[in-house]
Short mmCIF file of C-alpha atoms in Angstrom, two decimals:
data_model
loop_
_atom_site.label_atom_id
_atom_site.label_comp_id
_atom_site.label_asym_id
_atom_site.label_seq_id
_atom_site.Cartn_x
_atom_site.Cartn_y
_atom_site.Cartn_z
CA SER A 1 -2.46 -19.61 11.37
CA GLN A 2 0.39 -21.54 10.26
CA GLN A 3 3.57 -20.04 9.83
CA GLY A 4 5.80 -22.54 8.30
CA GLU A 5 5.09 -23.36 4.39
CA GLU A 6 7.14 -26.11 3.09
CA ASP A 7 7.85 -26.25 -0.32
CA PRO A 8 7.39 -28.37 -2.51
CA GLN A 9 4.18 -29.94 -1.38
CA ALA A 10 4.82 -33.15 -3.01
CA LEU A 11 8.50 -34.73 -4.49
CA SER A 12 9.16 -37.97 -6.17
CA ILE A 13 12.73 -39.16 -6.25
CA GLN A 14 14.36 -42.20 -7.26
CA GLU A 15 16.13 -44.33 -4.38
CA GLY A 16 19.87 -43.23 -3.80
CA GLU A 17 18.92 -39.66 -4.84
CA ASN A 18 19.09 -36.85 -2.51
CA ALA A 19 15.74 -35.06 -1.36
CA THR A 20 15.59 -31.50 -0.33
CA MET A 21 12.71 -29.74 1.23
CA ASN A 22 12.70 -26.05 2.03
CA CYS A 23 10.60 -24.40 4.82
CA SER A 24 9.89 -20.47 5.05
CA TYR A 25 8.50 -19.09 8.18
CA LYS A 26 7.21 -15.08 9.07
CA THR A 27 8.19 -14.23 12.42
CA SER A 28 11.43 -14.64 14.38
CA ILE A 29 11.69 -17.58 15.95
CA ASN A 30 13.64 -19.65 18.98
CA ASN A 31 14.13 -22.64 17.36
CA LEU A 32 12.90 -24.74 13.95
CA GLN A 33 12.11 -28.55 13.93
CA TRP A 34 11.53 -31.03 11.53
CA TYR A 35 9.00 -33.82 11.66
CA ARG A 36 8.19 -36.93 9.97
CA GLN A 37 4.69 -38.75 9.56
CA ASN A 38 4.42 -42.28 7.83
CA SER A 39 1.17 -42.82 6.61
CA GLY A 40 -1.53 -43.57 9.19
CA ARG A 41 1.05 -42.54 12.11
CA GLY A 42 1.73 -39.68 14.31
CA LEU A 43 4.50 -37.32 13.92
CA VAL A 44 7.87 -38.20 14.85
CA HIS A 45 10.64 -35.63 15.26
CA LEU A 46 13.80 -35.55 13.43
CA ILE A 47 15.87 -32.95 14.06
CA LEU A 48 15.99 -29.27 16.12
CA ILE A 49 18.06 -26.65 14.88
CA ARG A 50 18.28 -23.36 17.33
CA SER A 51 18.11 -19.92 16.06
CA ASN A 52 21.82 -19.12 16.38
CA GLU A 53 22.72 -22.26 14.39
CA ARG A 54 23.28 -22.24 10.99
CA GLU A 55 23.41 -25.97 10.18
CA LYS A 56 22.73 -29.17 11.70
CA HIS A 57 23.61 -32.76 10.93
CA SER A 58 21.78 -36.23 12.43
CA GLY A 59 23.08 -39.40 10.09
CA ARG A 60 21.46 -38.80 6.69
CA LEU A 61 19.79 -35.55 7.54
CA ARG A 62 21.30 -32.10 7.01
CA VAL A 63 19.43 -29.21 8.22
CA THR A 64 20.32 -25.43 7.16
CA LEU A 65 18.91 -22.31 8.87
CA ASP A 66 18.73 -18.73 7.28
CA THR A 67 17.28 -16.53 9.92
CA SER A 68 17.67 -13.51 7.67
CA LYS A 69 15.98 -14.99 5.12
CA LYS A 70 13.58 -16.79 7.16
CA SER A 71 13.92 -20.40 5.89
CA SER A 72 15.25 -23.51 6.44
CA SER A 73 15.97 -26.66 4.35
CA LEU A 74 16.17 -30.37 4.91
CA LEU A 75 18.29 -32.50 3.02
CA ILE A 76 18.00 -36.42 3.30
CA THR A 77 20.92 -37.73 1.42
CA ALA A 78 21.13 -41.27 -0.33
CA SER A 79 17.49 -41.60 0.15
CA ARG A 80 15.64 -45.10 0.96
CA ALA A 81 11.93 -46.10 -0.04
CA ALA A 82 11.67 -46.28 3.81
CA ASP A 83 11.98 -42.20 3.58
CA THR A 84 8.79 -42.22 2.05
CA ALA A 85 6.68 -40.04 4.47
CA SER A 86 5.11 -36.65 4.82
CA TYR A 87 7.88 -33.82 6.18
CA PHE A 88 6.79 -31.07 8.33
CA CYS A 89 8.85 -27.90 9.64
CA ALA A 90 7.78 -26.70 12.99
CA THR A 91 8.51 -23.14 14.72
CA GLU A 92 8.89 -22.00 18.25
CA PRO A 93 8.19 -18.06 17.63
CA ASN A 94 9.96 -16.22 20.27
CA SER A 95 6.92 -13.79 21.01
CA GLY A 96 6.80 -15.27 24.26
CA ASN A 97 5.45 -18.56 25.35
CA THR A 98 4.09 -19.95 22.33
CA PRO A 99 3.71 -23.50 21.20
CA LEU A 100 4.96 -24.95 17.84
CA VAL A 101 3.58 -23.56 14.88
CA PHE A 102 3.56 -26.48 11.99
CA GLY A 103 3.27 -26.28 8.23
CA LYS A 104 1.41 -28.42 5.95
CA GLY A 105 4.06 -30.58 5.18
CA THR A 106 6.08 -32.05 1.97
CA ARG A 107 4.93 -35.31 0.74
CA LEU A 108 8.25 -37.20 -0.39
CA SER A 109 8.11 -40.46 -2.38
CA VAL A 110 11.02 -42.61 -2.72
CA ILE A 111 10.84 -44.88 -5.53
CA ALA A 112 12.85 -48.07 -5.25
CA ASP B 1 8.75 -45.79 27.68
CA ALA B 2 5.28 -46.65 26.21
CA GLY B 3 4.88 -43.03 24.47
CA VAL B 4 1.82 -40.86 24.03
CA ILE B 5 -1.33 -43.29 24.03
CA GLN B 6 -4.44 -42.47 22.38
CA SER B 7 -7.77 -44.55 22.19
CA PRO B 8 -9.67 -45.13 20.18
CA ARG B 9 -7.64 -45.35 16.89
CA HIS B 10 -10.65 -45.59 14.54
CA GLU B 11 -13.88 -44.29 15.30
CA VAL B 12 -16.90 -44.32 13.09
CA THR B 13 -20.38 -42.35 14.74
CA GLU B 14 -23.42 -40.82 13.64
CA MET B 15 -23.98 -37.41 13.20
CA GLY B 16 -25.18 -35.75 16.64
CA GLN B 17 -23.63 -38.34 18.37
CA GLU B 18 -21.15 -37.70 21.40
CA VAL B 19 -17.36 -38.47 20.79
CA THR B 20 -14.71 -38.89 23.44
CA LEU B 21 -11.09 -39.23 22.63
CA ARG B 22 -8.63 -40.06 25.37
CA CYS B 23 -4.63 -39.31 25.79
CA LYS B 24 -2.36 -40.56 28.23
CA PRO B 25 0.83 -38.54 28.20
CA ILE B 26 4.65 -39.53 28.28
CA SER B 27 5.10 -39.94 32.46
CA GLY B 28 6.67 -36.80 33.37
CA HIS B 29 5.68 -34.26 30.93
CA ASP B 30 4.07 -31.35 31.99
CA TYR B 31 2.40 -30.17 28.35
CA LEU B 32 -0.20 -31.84 26.42
CA PHE B 33 -1.56 -30.71 23.14
CA TRP B 34 -4.74 -31.54 21.13
CA TYR B 35 -4.14 -31.35 17.56
CA ARG B 36 -6.42 -31.86 14.75
CA GLN B 37 -5.11 -32.76 11.31
CA THR B 38 -7.07 -32.75 7.82
CA MET B 39 -6.09 -32.54 4.37
CA MET B 40 -7.51 -29.13 3.93
CA ARG B 41 -6.17 -27.44 6.86
CA GLY B 42 -3.20 -29.41 7.81
CA LEU B 43 -2.29 -29.59 11.60
CA GLU B 44 -3.94 -27.40 13.87
CA LEU B 45 -3.63 -26.87 17.50
CA LEU B 46 -6.91 -27.04 19.12
CA ILE B 47 -5.68 -26.57 23.06
CA TYR B 48 -2.86 -27.06 25.16
CA PHE B 49 -2.29 -27.89 29.16
CA ASN B 50 0.45 -27.02 31.38
CA ASN B 51 0.59 -29.12 34.45
CA ASN B 52 -3.12 -29.91 33.45
CA VAL B 53 -4.29 -26.71 33.74
CA PRO B 54 -5.75 -25.49 29.92
CA ILE B 55 -3.53 -22.53 29.02
CA ASP B 56 -4.65 -21.67 25.32
CA ASP B 57 -7.95 -23.05 23.96
CA SER B 58 -8.26 -20.52 21.08
CA GLY B 59 -8.10 -23.32 18.73
CA MET B 60 -11.11 -25.26 19.74
CA PRO B 61 -13.38 -24.58 16.82
CA GLU B 62 -16.57 -24.45 18.57
CA ASP B 63 -18.69 -24.67 22.10
CA ARG B 64 -19.09 -28.51 20.68
CA PHE B 65 -15.58 -29.06 21.42
CA SER B 66 -14.24 -29.50 25.03
CA ALA B 67 -11.23 -30.72 26.49
CA LYS B 68 -10.32 -31.64 30.20
CA MET B 69 -7.14 -32.87 32.20
CA PRO B 70 -8.45 -33.95 35.54
CA ASN B 71 -4.68 -35.36 36.40
CA ALA B 72 -1.02 -35.62 34.96
CA SER B 73 -1.97 -38.82 33.36
CA PHE B 74 -5.18 -38.47 31.41
CA SER B 75 -6.65 -36.24 28.95
CA THR B 76 -10.07 -36.18 27.49
CA LEU B 77 -11.30 -34.32 24.11
CA LYS B 78 -15.19 -34.57 23.74
CA ILE B 79 -17.18 -33.38 20.92
CA GLN B 80 -20.93 -33.09 21.46
CA PRO B 81 -23.09 -33.13 19.15
CA SER B 82 -20.40 -34.57 16.34
CA GLU B 83 -20.99 -33.20 12.64
CA PRO B 84 -19.65 -34.74 9.44
CA ARG B 85 -17.12 -32.09 9.34
CA ASP B 86 -15.58 -33.04 12.57
CA SER B 87 -14.23 -36.01 10.67
CA ALA B 88 -10.49 -35.64 10.70
CA VAL B 89 -7.46 -37.26 12.82
CA TYR B 90 -7.04 -36.12 16.38
CA PHE B 91 -3.78 -36.11 17.79
CA CYS B 92 -2.41 -35.88 21.25
CA ALA B 93 1.00 -34.90 22.38
CA SER B 94 2.90 -34.06 25.20
CA SER B 95 6.30 -32.38 25.91
CA SER B 96 8.69 -31.46 28.80
CA ARG B 97 10.85 -28.40 29.34
CA GLY B 98 8.93 -25.85 27.63
CA VAL B 99 6.28 -25.37 25.21
CA GLY B 100 8.33 -24.88 22.10
CA ASN B 101 10.66 -28.13 22.91
CA THR B 102 10.17 -31.53 20.90
CA ILE B 103 6.77 -32.78 20.71
CA TYR B 104 6.24 -36.52 21.09
CA PHE B 105 2.85 -37.34 19.23
CA GLY B 106 0.49 -40.33 19.69
CA GLU B 107 -0.77 -42.10 16.60
CA GLY B 108 -3.95 -40.35 16.41
CA SER B 109 -7.49 -40.99 16.72
CA TRP B 110 -9.31 -41.27 13.16
CA LEU B 111 -12.58 -40.04 13.62
CA THR B 112 -15.61 -40.47 10.75
CA VAL B 113 -18.81 -38.57 11.43
CA VAL B 114 -21.28 -40.21 8.99
#
């Protein structure tokens, strides 16, 4: 079963705007990761944030993690048409040696 | 590195036929995962291996599905007999340094069963 639930399911913005996607999960985690999937391609890892971290940056990406609310957000600043893709959060539960659990993703469309 | 390599990229087959999907993980990675992606169910973990040994196959939908990893550089996912509801994208992925670490995905095998 999926642990991560992304919100919104779909998002459409103009180029240059910021895009914010949210992820909620149910159980305690070791880390949370965000992945990107271009149409017809495999998923690509973007960023990992550990449970003892609150915020992380990578280029135009900013990820926050609130373990008390069991939620994370991914912010893409100054979006570009090339950012059009689906974005997935994945959590590593801390209940033993358990693989990542993926959400269903947010489909982002950036309109030029 | 070449990344995770999957074949075939696309396959169309008739119901009842055997389907074999192949995967070459990234060299040195000790975990290999098979996922299935559909619009309805999203990304589902079917099975994963550690050092060529199947660890958890609870996601394999039915006995029609089987997976093997005869060596560190090759894995197969077989569906026999195939059914239309098996139509999906099947991803192979690999990772190192722990089951919950960053996963590297192949480009997927797009399966259509008619």
